[in-house]
């Protein structure tokens, strides 16, 4: 199953890179506040990626760095309360004592970013959406799950309903029972739950509810990877 893990990680890196290139005016300039947001976006993405793969050490380290360095400087007073929320949520992940606790906060972190972007008119300009992977088999199915999770995360962070709904719909394909070897039917329940959460995500019409669904989705992904022996530790 290592092949699946490597493919998923590579797909996530590519997806995140494409979105980073669409951030509004983002330059990695330490004197430009937009550069700070570019860096913060990358750090929050690292938290999300690590949690999906059950890698608590990387997630907590990235979350602590985000909490320590995220700043409202250069964005006006309206951003202060939102940045404080991002900082608190990131620290809650950094201090989490269990993977479940950390994953439940993943949606809150993305929603906190999105609330700031919606209030200030900032954040990433989400215009380039990578195509939904269409290859068959178990690996193709997992890549579509990963694509969907990424689009939902982008939708939360960017306060973008189009991306959120695209990700949710991507989870609605038939569960992967037929693609699992008999000895791996124990993980079918995770796949079924992912598809249920896709339906719930489409029905969610508030940032708070979307954050809740997304947190449960990340927890489900991490639980499946742990069951498959693919957890990052």
PDB file of C-alpha atoms in Angstrom:
ATOM      1  CA  UNK A   1       0.000   0.000   0.000  1.00  0.00           C
ATOM      2  CA  UNK A   2       3.011   2.344   0.063  1.00  0.00           C
ATOM      3  CA  UNK A   3       2.379   3.165  -3.585  1.00  0.00           C
ATOM      4  CA  UNK A   4      -0.975   4.677  -2.704  1.00  0.00           C
ATOM      5  CA  UNK A   5       0.519   6.834   0.017  1.00  0.00           C
ATOM      6  CA  UNK A   6       3.240   8.236  -2.228  1.00  0.00           C
ATOM      7  CA  UNK A   7       0.795   8.929  -5.031  1.00  0.00           C
ATOM      8  CA  UNK A   8      -1.580  10.698  -2.683  1.00  0.00           C
ATOM      9  CA  UNK A   9       1.155  12.831  -1.175  1.00  0.00           C
ATOM     10  CA  UNK A  10       2.438  13.833  -4.615  1.00  0.00           C
ATOM     11  CA  UNK A  11      -1.058  14.735  -5.787  1.00  0.00           C
ATOM     12  CA  UNK A  12      -1.588  16.891  -2.724  1.00  0.00           C
ATOM     13  CA  UNK A  13       1.689  18.741  -3.259  1.00  0.00           C
ATOM     14  CA  UNK A  14       0.720  19.485  -6.863  1.00  0.00           C
ATOM     15  CA  UNK A  15      -2.761  20.652  -5.930  1.00  0.00           C
ATOM     16  CA  UNK A  16      -1.538  22.921  -3.167  1.00  0.00           C
ATOM     17  CA  UNK A  17       1.145  24.382  -5.423  1.00  0.00           C
ATOM     18  CA  UNK A  18      -1.438  25.283  -8.064  1.00  0.00           C
ATOM     19  CA  UNK A  19      -3.567  27.083  -5.519  1.00  0.00           C
ATOM     20  CA  UNK A  20      -0.602  28.942  -4.066  1.00  0.00           C
ATOM     21  CA  UNK A  21       0.127  30.357  -7.505  1.00  0.00           C
ATOM     22  CA  UNK A  22      -3.402  31.840  -7.503  1.00  0.00           C
ATOM     23  CA  UNK A  23      -3.084  33.724  -4.211  1.00  0.00           C
ATOM     24  CA  UNK A  24      -3.922  37.366  -4.701  1.00  0.00           C
ATOM     25  CA  UNK A  25      -0.682  39.226  -5.271  1.00  0.00           C
ATOM     26  CA  UNK A  26       1.150  36.731  -3.086  1.00  0.00           C
ATOM     27  CA  UNK A  27       4.892  37.216  -3.028  1.00  0.00           C
ATOM     28  CA  UNK A  28       7.254  35.699  -0.509  1.00  0.00           C
ATOM     29  CA  UNK A  29       8.458  39.189   0.464  1.00  0.00           C
ATOM     30  CA  UNK A  30       8.972  39.519   4.248  1.00  0.00           C
ATOM     31  CA  UNK A  31       8.150  43.245   4.062  1.00  0.00           C
ATOM     32  CA  UNK A  32       4.900  42.734   2.149  1.00  0.00           C
ATOM     33  CA  UNK A  33       1.874  41.672   4.262  1.00  0.00           C
ATOM     34  CA  UNK A  34       0.636  39.653   1.296  1.00  0.00           C
ATOM     35  CA  UNK A  35       3.844  37.674   1.544  1.00  0.00           C
ATOM     36  CA  UNK A  36       2.956  36.839   5.149  1.00  0.00           C
ATOM     37  CA  UNK A  37      -0.424  35.543   4.004  1.00  0.00           C
ATOM     38  CA  UNK A  38       1.242  33.447   1.300  1.00  0.00           C
ATOM     39  CA  UNK A  39       3.418  31.852   3.977  1.00  0.00           C
ATOM     40  CA  UNK A  40       0.495  31.359   6.348  1.00  0.00           C
ATOM     41  CA  UNK A  41      -1.482  29.677   3.600  1.00  0.00           C
ATOM     42  CA  UNK A  42       1.361  27.242   3.007  1.00  0.00           C
ATOM     43  CA  UNK A  43       1.638  26.514   6.734  1.00  0.00           C
ATOM     44  CA  UNK A  44      -2.081  25.869   7.130  1.00  0.00           C
ATOM     45  CA  UNK A  45      -1.900  23.585   4.092  1.00  0.00           C
ATOM     46  CA  UNK A  46       0.928  21.655   5.731  1.00  0.00           C
ATOM     47  CA  UNK A  47      -1.281  21.127   8.794  1.00  0.00           C
ATOM     48  CA  UNK A  48      -4.113  19.801   6.654  1.00  0.00           C
ATOM     49  CA  UNK A  49      -1.886  17.484   4.627  1.00  0.00           C
ATOM     50  CA  UNK A  50      -0.229  16.023   7.707  1.00  0.00           C
ATOM     51  CA  UNK A  51      -3.535  15.376   9.466  1.00  0.00           C
ATOM     52  CA  UNK A  52      -4.975  13.593   6.425  1.00  0.00           C
ATOM     53  CA  UNK A  53      -2.085  11.146   6.652  1.00  0.00           C
ATOM     54  CA  UNK A  54      -2.236  10.851  10.436  1.00  0.00           C
ATOM     55  CA  UNK A  55       1.130  12.560  10.909  1.00  0.00           C
ATOM     56  CA  UNK A  56       0.593  14.253  14.257  1.00  0.00           C
ATOM     57  CA  UNK A  57       4.182  15.397  14.723  1.00  0.00           C
ATOM     58  CA  UNK A  58       4.277  17.336  11.465  1.00  0.00           C
ATOM     59  CA  UNK A  59       0.767  18.709  11.966  1.00  0.00           C
ATOM     60  CA  UNK A  60       1.510  19.940  15.471  1.00  0.00           C
ATOM     61  CA  UNK A  61       4.837  21.444  14.461  1.00  0.00           C
ATOM     62  CA  UNK A  62       3.290  23.287  11.498  1.00  0.00           C
ATOM     63  CA  UNK A  63       0.351  24.457  13.609  1.00  0.00           C
ATOM     64  CA  UNK A  64       2.642  25.836  16.307  1.00  0.00           C
ATOM     65  CA  UNK A  65       4.695  27.739  13.740  1.00  0.00           C
ATOM     66  CA  UNK A  66       1.500  29.147  12.236  1.00  0.00           C
ATOM     67  CA  UNK A  67       0.248  30.206  15.658  1.00  0.00           C
ATOM     68  CA  UNK A  68       3.555  31.865  16.525  1.00  0.00           C
ATOM     69  CA  UNK A  69       3.957  33.846  13.301  1.00  0.00           C
ATOM     70  CA  UNK A  70       0.493  34.642  11.911  1.00  0.00           C
ATOM     71  CA  UNK A  71      -0.059  38.387  12.105  1.00  0.00           C
ATOM     72  CA  UNK A  72      -2.651  41.029  11.202  1.00  0.00           C
ATOM     73  CA  UNK A  73       0.061  43.617  10.617  1.00  0.00           C
ATOM     74  CA  UNK A  74      -0.577  45.569   7.444  1.00  0.00           C
ATOM     75  CA  UNK A  75      -4.195  44.435   7.074  1.00  0.00           C
ATOM     76  CA  UNK A  76      -6.008  46.951   9.257  1.00  0.00           C
ATOM     77  CA  UNK A  77      -7.914  46.657  12.495  1.00  0.00           C
ATOM     78  CA  UNK A  78     -10.728  44.594  10.990  1.00  0.00           C
ATOM     79  CA  UNK A  79      -8.373  41.626  10.615  1.00  0.00           C
ATOM     80  CA  UNK A  80      -7.204  41.566  14.252  1.00  0.00           C
ATOM     81  CA  UNK A  81     -10.023  39.474  15.721  1.00  0.00           C
ATOM     82  CA  UNK A  82      -9.920  36.997  12.857  1.00  0.00           C
ATOM     83  CA  UNK A  83      -6.167  36.538  13.064  1.00  0.00           C
ATOM     84  CA  UNK A  84      -6.530  35.964  16.814  1.00  0.00           C
ATOM     85  CA  UNK A  85      -9.030  33.210  16.025  1.00  0.00           C
ATOM     86  CA  UNK A  86      -6.607  31.625  13.552  1.00  0.00           C
ATOM     87  CA  UNK A  87      -3.875  31.762  16.198  1.00  0.00           C
ATOM     88  CA  UNK A  88      -6.057  30.152  18.873  1.00  0.00           C
ATOM     89  CA  UNK A  89      -7.247  27.403  16.564  1.00  0.00           C
ATOM     90  CA  UNK A  90      -3.731  26.629  15.348  1.00  0.00           C
ATOM     91  CA  UNK A  91      -2.517  26.439  18.944  1.00  0.00           C
ATOM     92  CA  UNK A  92      -5.362  24.050  19.809  1.00  0.00           C
ATOM     93  CA  UNK A  93      -4.032  21.716  17.101  1.00  0.00           C
ATOM     94  CA  UNK A  94      -0.466  22.142  18.341  1.00  0.00           C
ATOM     95  CA  UNK A  95      -1.590  21.184  21.871  1.00  0.00           C
ATOM     96  CA  UNK A  96      -3.948  18.371  20.838  1.00  0.00           C
ATOM     97  CA  UNK A  97      -3.384  15.142  22.744  1.00  0.00           C
ATOM     98  CA  UNK A  98      -4.962  12.897  20.132  1.00  0.00           C
ATOM     99  CA  UNK A  99      -5.281  12.700  16.380  1.00  0.00           C
ATOM    100  CA  UNK A 100      -9.056  12.867  16.658  1.00  0.00           C
ATOM    101  CA  UNK A 101      -8.859  16.106  18.638  1.00  0.00           C
ATOM    102  CA  UNK A 102      -6.489  17.646  16.091  1.00  0.00           C
ATOM    103  CA  UNK A 103      -8.512  16.625  13.045  1.00  0.00           C
ATOM    104  CA  UNK A 104     -11.715  18.022  14.534  1.00  0.00           C
ATOM    105  CA  UNK A 105      -9.973  21.399  14.697  1.00  0.00           C
ATOM    106  CA  UNK A 106      -8.804  21.252  11.067  1.00  0.00           C
ATOM    107  CA  UNK A 107     -12.127  22.551   9.787  1.00  0.00           C
ATOM    108  CA  UNK A 108     -12.149  25.320  12.371  1.00  0.00           C
ATOM    109  CA  UNK A 109      -8.709  26.447  11.212  1.00  0.00           C
ATOM    110  CA  UNK A 110      -9.775  26.627   7.565  1.00  0.00           C
ATOM    111  CA  UNK A 111     -13.015  28.396   8.498  1.00  0.00           C
ATOM    112  CA  UNK A 112     -11.127  30.917  10.628  1.00  0.00           C
ATOM    113  CA  UNK A 113      -8.957  31.778   7.626  1.00  0.00           C
ATOM    114  CA  UNK A 114     -12.006  31.985   5.391  1.00  0.00           C
ATOM    115  CA  UNK A 115     -13.883  34.275   7.785  1.00  0.00           C
ATOM    116  CA  UNK A 116     -11.005  36.739   7.715  1.00  0.00           C
ATOM    117  CA  UNK A 117     -10.801  36.618   3.931  1.00  0.00           C
ATOM    118  CA  UNK A 118     -14.551  37.141   3.584  1.00  0.00           C
ATOM    119  CA  UNK A 119     -14.530  40.090   5.992  1.00  0.00           C
ATOM    120  CA  UNK A 120     -11.498  41.828   4.541  1.00  0.00           C
ATOM    121  CA  UNK A 121     -11.888  40.956   0.868  1.00  0.00           C
ATOM    122  CA  UNK A 122      -8.520  39.234   0.902  1.00  0.00           C
ATOM    123  CA  UNK A 123      -7.312  35.686   0.570  1.00  0.00           C
ATOM    124  CA  UNK A 124      -6.582  33.474  -2.428  1.00  0.00           C
ATOM    125  CA  UNK A 125      -8.271  34.137  -5.756  1.00  0.00           C
ATOM    126  CA  UNK A 126      -9.626  30.714  -6.533  1.00  0.00           C
ATOM    127  CA  UNK A 127      -9.933  30.506 -10.288  1.00  0.00           C
ATOM    128  CA  UNK A 128      -7.834  27.509 -11.356  1.00  0.00           C
ATOM    129  CA  UNK A 129      -9.403  24.180 -10.429  1.00  0.00           C
ATOM    130  CA  UNK A 130      -7.413  21.072 -11.316  1.00  0.00           C
ATOM    131  CA  UNK A 131      -9.471  18.388 -13.127  1.00  0.00           C
ATOM    132  CA  UNK A 132     -11.019  15.567 -11.126  1.00  0.00           C
ATOM    133  CA  UNK A 133      -8.773  12.485 -11.539  1.00  0.00           C
ATOM    134  CA  UNK A 134     -10.595   9.852 -13.558  1.00  0.00           C
ATOM    135  CA  UNK A 135      -8.305   6.808 -13.463  1.00  0.00           C
ATOM    136  CA  UNK A 136      -9.834   3.560 -12.264  1.00  0.00           C
ATOM    137  CA  UNK A 137      -9.067   1.211  -9.422  1.00  0.00           C
ATOM    138  CA  UNK A 138      -8.345   1.796  -5.779  1.00  0.00           C
ATOM    139  CA  UNK A 139      -5.606   4.368  -6.359  1.00  0.00           C
ATOM    140  CA  UNK A 140      -7.843   6.384  -8.680  1.00  0.00           C
ATOM    141  CA  UNK A 141     -10.630   6.295  -6.116  1.00  0.00           C
ATOM    142  CA  UNK A 142      -8.317   7.564  -3.392  1.00  0.00           C
ATOM    143  CA  UNK A 143      -6.987  10.314  -5.637  1.00  0.00           C
ATOM    144  CA  UNK A 144     -10.550  11.493  -6.208  1.00  0.00           C
ATOM    145  CA  UNK A 145     -11.095  11.535  -2.452  1.00  0.00           C
ATOM    146  CA  UNK A 146      -7.946  13.589  -2.039  1.00  0.00           C
ATOM    147  CA  UNK A 147      -8.945  15.955  -4.851  1.00  0.00           C
ATOM    148  CA  UNK A 148     -12.315  16.449  -3.169  1.00  0.00           C
ATOM    149  CA  UNK A 149     -10.824  17.095   0.270  1.00  0.00           C
ATOM    150  CA  UNK A 150      -8.465  19.680  -1.239  1.00  0.00           C
ATOM    151  CA  UNK A 151     -11.278  21.510  -3.036  1.00  0.00           C
ATOM    152  CA  UNK A 152     -13.344  21.614   0.152  1.00  0.00           C
ATOM    153  CA  UNK A 153     -10.376  22.976   2.092  1.00  0.00           C
ATOM    154  CA  UNK A 154      -9.826  25.637  -0.557  1.00  0.00           C
ATOM    155  CA  UNK A 155     -13.523  26.463  -0.404  1.00  0.00           C
ATOM    156  CA  UNK A 156     -13.325  26.984   3.346  1.00  0.00           C
ATOM    157  CA  UNK A 157     -10.071  28.949   3.330  1.00  0.00           C
ATOM    158  CA  UNK A 158     -11.106  31.077   0.357  1.00  0.00           C
ATOM    159  CA  UNK A 159     -14.761  31.407   1.405  1.00  0.00           C
ATOM    160  CA  UNK A 160     -15.623  30.043  -2.043  1.00  0.00           C
ATOM    161  CA  UNK A 161     -18.858  28.085  -2.417  1.00  0.00           C
ATOM    162  CA  UNK A 162     -18.026  26.820  -5.921  1.00  0.00           C
ATOM    163  CA  UNK A 163     -14.891  25.048  -4.730  1.00  0.00           C
ATOM    164  CA  UNK A 164     -16.619  23.703  -1.612  1.00  0.00           C
ATOM    165  CA  UNK A 165     -19.483  22.210  -3.615  1.00  0.00           C
ATOM    166  CA  UNK A 166     -17.155  20.767  -6.267  1.00  0.00           C
ATOM    167  CA  UNK A 167     -15.245  18.935  -3.544  1.00  0.00           C
ATOM    168  CA  UNK A 168     -18.415  17.690  -1.874  1.00  0.00           C
ATOM    169  CA  UNK A 169     -19.778  16.332  -5.144  1.00  0.00           C
ATOM    170  CA  UNK A 170     -16.499  14.571  -5.798  1.00  0.00           C
ATOM    171  CA  UNK A 171     -17.165  12.405  -2.746  1.00  0.00           C
ATOM    172  CA  UNK A 172     -20.535  11.166  -3.984  1.00  0.00           C
ATOM    173  CA  UNK A 173     -19.343   8.374  -6.263  1.00  0.00           C
ATOM    174  CA  UNK A 174     -20.105   4.801  -5.267  1.00  0.00           C
ATOM    175  CA  UNK A 175     -18.150   3.459  -2.265  1.00  0.00           C
ATOM    176  CA  UNK A 176     -15.107   1.378  -3.139  1.00  0.00           C
ATOM    177  CA  UNK A 177     -16.217  -2.065  -1.946  1.00  0.00           C
ATOM    178  CA  UNK A 178     -15.657  -3.638  -5.381  1.00  0.00           C
ATOM    179  CA  UNK A 179     -12.139  -2.206  -5.558  1.00  0.00           C
ATOM    180  CA  UNK A 180     -11.019  -3.543  -2.178  1.00  0.00           C
ATOM    181  CA  UNK A 181      -9.365  -6.937  -1.791  1.00  0.00           C
ATOM    182  CA  UNK A 182     -11.367  -9.190   0.565  1.00  0.00           C
ATOM    183  CA  UNK A 183      -8.795  -8.861   3.338  1.00  0.00           C
ATOM    184  CA  UNK A 184      -9.350  -5.076   3.350  1.00  0.00           C
ATOM    185  CA  UNK A 185     -13.115  -4.972   3.713  1.00  0.00           C
ATOM    186  CA  UNK A 186     -12.509  -3.693   7.264  1.00  0.00           C
ATOM    187  CA  UNK A 187     -11.865  -0.219   5.857  1.00  0.00           C
ATOM    188  CA  UNK A 188     -15.077  -0.123   3.811  1.00  0.00           C
ATOM    189  CA  UNK A 189     -16.861   1.611   6.698  1.00  0.00           C
ATOM    190  CA  UNK A 190     -14.494   4.553   6.363  1.00  0.00           C
ATOM    191  CA  UNK A 191     -15.283   4.848   2.655  1.00  0.00           C
ATOM    192  CA  UNK A 192     -19.009   4.713   3.370  1.00  0.00           C
ATOM    193  CA  UNK A 193     -18.633   7.479   5.934  1.00  0.00           C
ATOM    194  CA  UNK A 194     -16.709   9.640   3.450  1.00  0.00           C
ATOM    195  CA  UNK A 195     -19.592   9.419   0.989  1.00  0.00           C
ATOM    196  CA  UNK A 196     -22.107  10.240   3.723  1.00  0.00           C
ATOM    197  CA  UNK A 197     -20.073  13.307   4.606  1.00  0.00           C
ATOM    198  CA  UNK A 198     -20.102  14.396   0.972  1.00  0.00           C
ATOM    199  CA  UNK A 199     -23.900  14.533   1.135  1.00  0.00           C
ATOM    200  CA  UNK A 200     -23.757  16.442   4.414  1.00  0.00           C
ATOM    201  CA  UNK A 201     -21.216  18.867   2.958  1.00  0.00           C
ATOM    202  CA  UNK A 202     -23.541  19.766   0.088  1.00  0.00           C
ATOM    203  CA  UNK A 203     -26.315  20.485   2.562  1.00  0.00           C
ATOM    204  CA  UNK A 204     -24.113  22.583   4.872  1.00  0.00           C
ATOM    205  CA  UNK A 205     -24.878  26.264   4.345  1.00  0.00           C
ATOM    206  CA  UNK A 206     -22.891  27.981   7.101  1.00  0.00           C
ATOM    207  CA  UNK A 207     -19.153  28.253   7.681  1.00  0.00           C
ATOM    208  CA  UNK A 208     -19.592  26.695  11.111  1.00  0.00           C
ATOM    209  CA  UNK A 209     -21.396  23.636   9.773  1.00  0.00           C
ATOM    210  CA  UNK A 210     -18.930  23.255   6.912  1.00  0.00           C
ATOM    211  CA  UNK A 211     -16.043  23.409   9.377  1.00  0.00           C
ATOM    212  CA  UNK A 212     -17.683  20.656  11.420  1.00  0.00           C
ATOM    213  CA  UNK A 213     -18.214  18.406   8.393  1.00  0.00           C
ATOM    214  CA  UNK A 214     -14.700  19.028   7.135  1.00  0.00           C
ATOM    215  CA  UNK A 215     -13.170  18.207  10.511  1.00  0.00           C
ATOM    216  CA  UNK A 216     -15.053  14.910  10.589  1.00  0.00           C
ATOM    217  CA  UNK A 217     -13.960  14.193   7.019  1.00  0.00           C
ATOM    218  CA  UNK A 218     -10.288  14.675   7.908  1.00  0.00           C
ATOM    219  CA  UNK A 219     -10.751  12.453  10.966  1.00  0.00           C
ATOM    220  CA  UNK A 220     -12.270   9.758   8.743  1.00  0.00           C
ATOM    221  CA  UNK A 221      -9.414   9.976   6.231  1.00  0.00           C
ATOM    222  CA  UNK A 222      -6.843   9.718   9.018  1.00  0.00           C
ATOM    223  CA  UNK A 223      -8.668   6.779  10.590  1.00  0.00           C
ATOM    224  CA  UNK A 224      -8.696   4.890   7.300  1.00  0.00           C
ATOM    225  CA  UNK A 225      -4.984   5.529   6.712  1.00  0.00           C
ATOM    226  CA  UNK A 226      -4.245   4.306  10.229  1.00  0.00           C
ATOM    227  CA  UNK A 227      -6.238   1.138   9.612  1.00  0.00           C
ATOM    228  CA  UNK A 228      -4.274   0.571   6.407  1.00  0.00           C
ATOM    229  CA  UNK A 229      -0.994   1.044   8.242  1.00  0.00           C
ATOM    230  CA  UNK A 230      -0.261   4.291   6.373  1.00  0.00           C
ATOM    231  CA  UNK A 231      -0.331   6.677   9.299  1.00  0.00           C
ATOM    232  CA  UNK A 232       2.580   9.075   9.467  1.00  0.00           C
ATOM    233  CA  UNK A 233       2.919   8.673  13.211  1.00  0.00           C
TER     234      UNK A 233
END
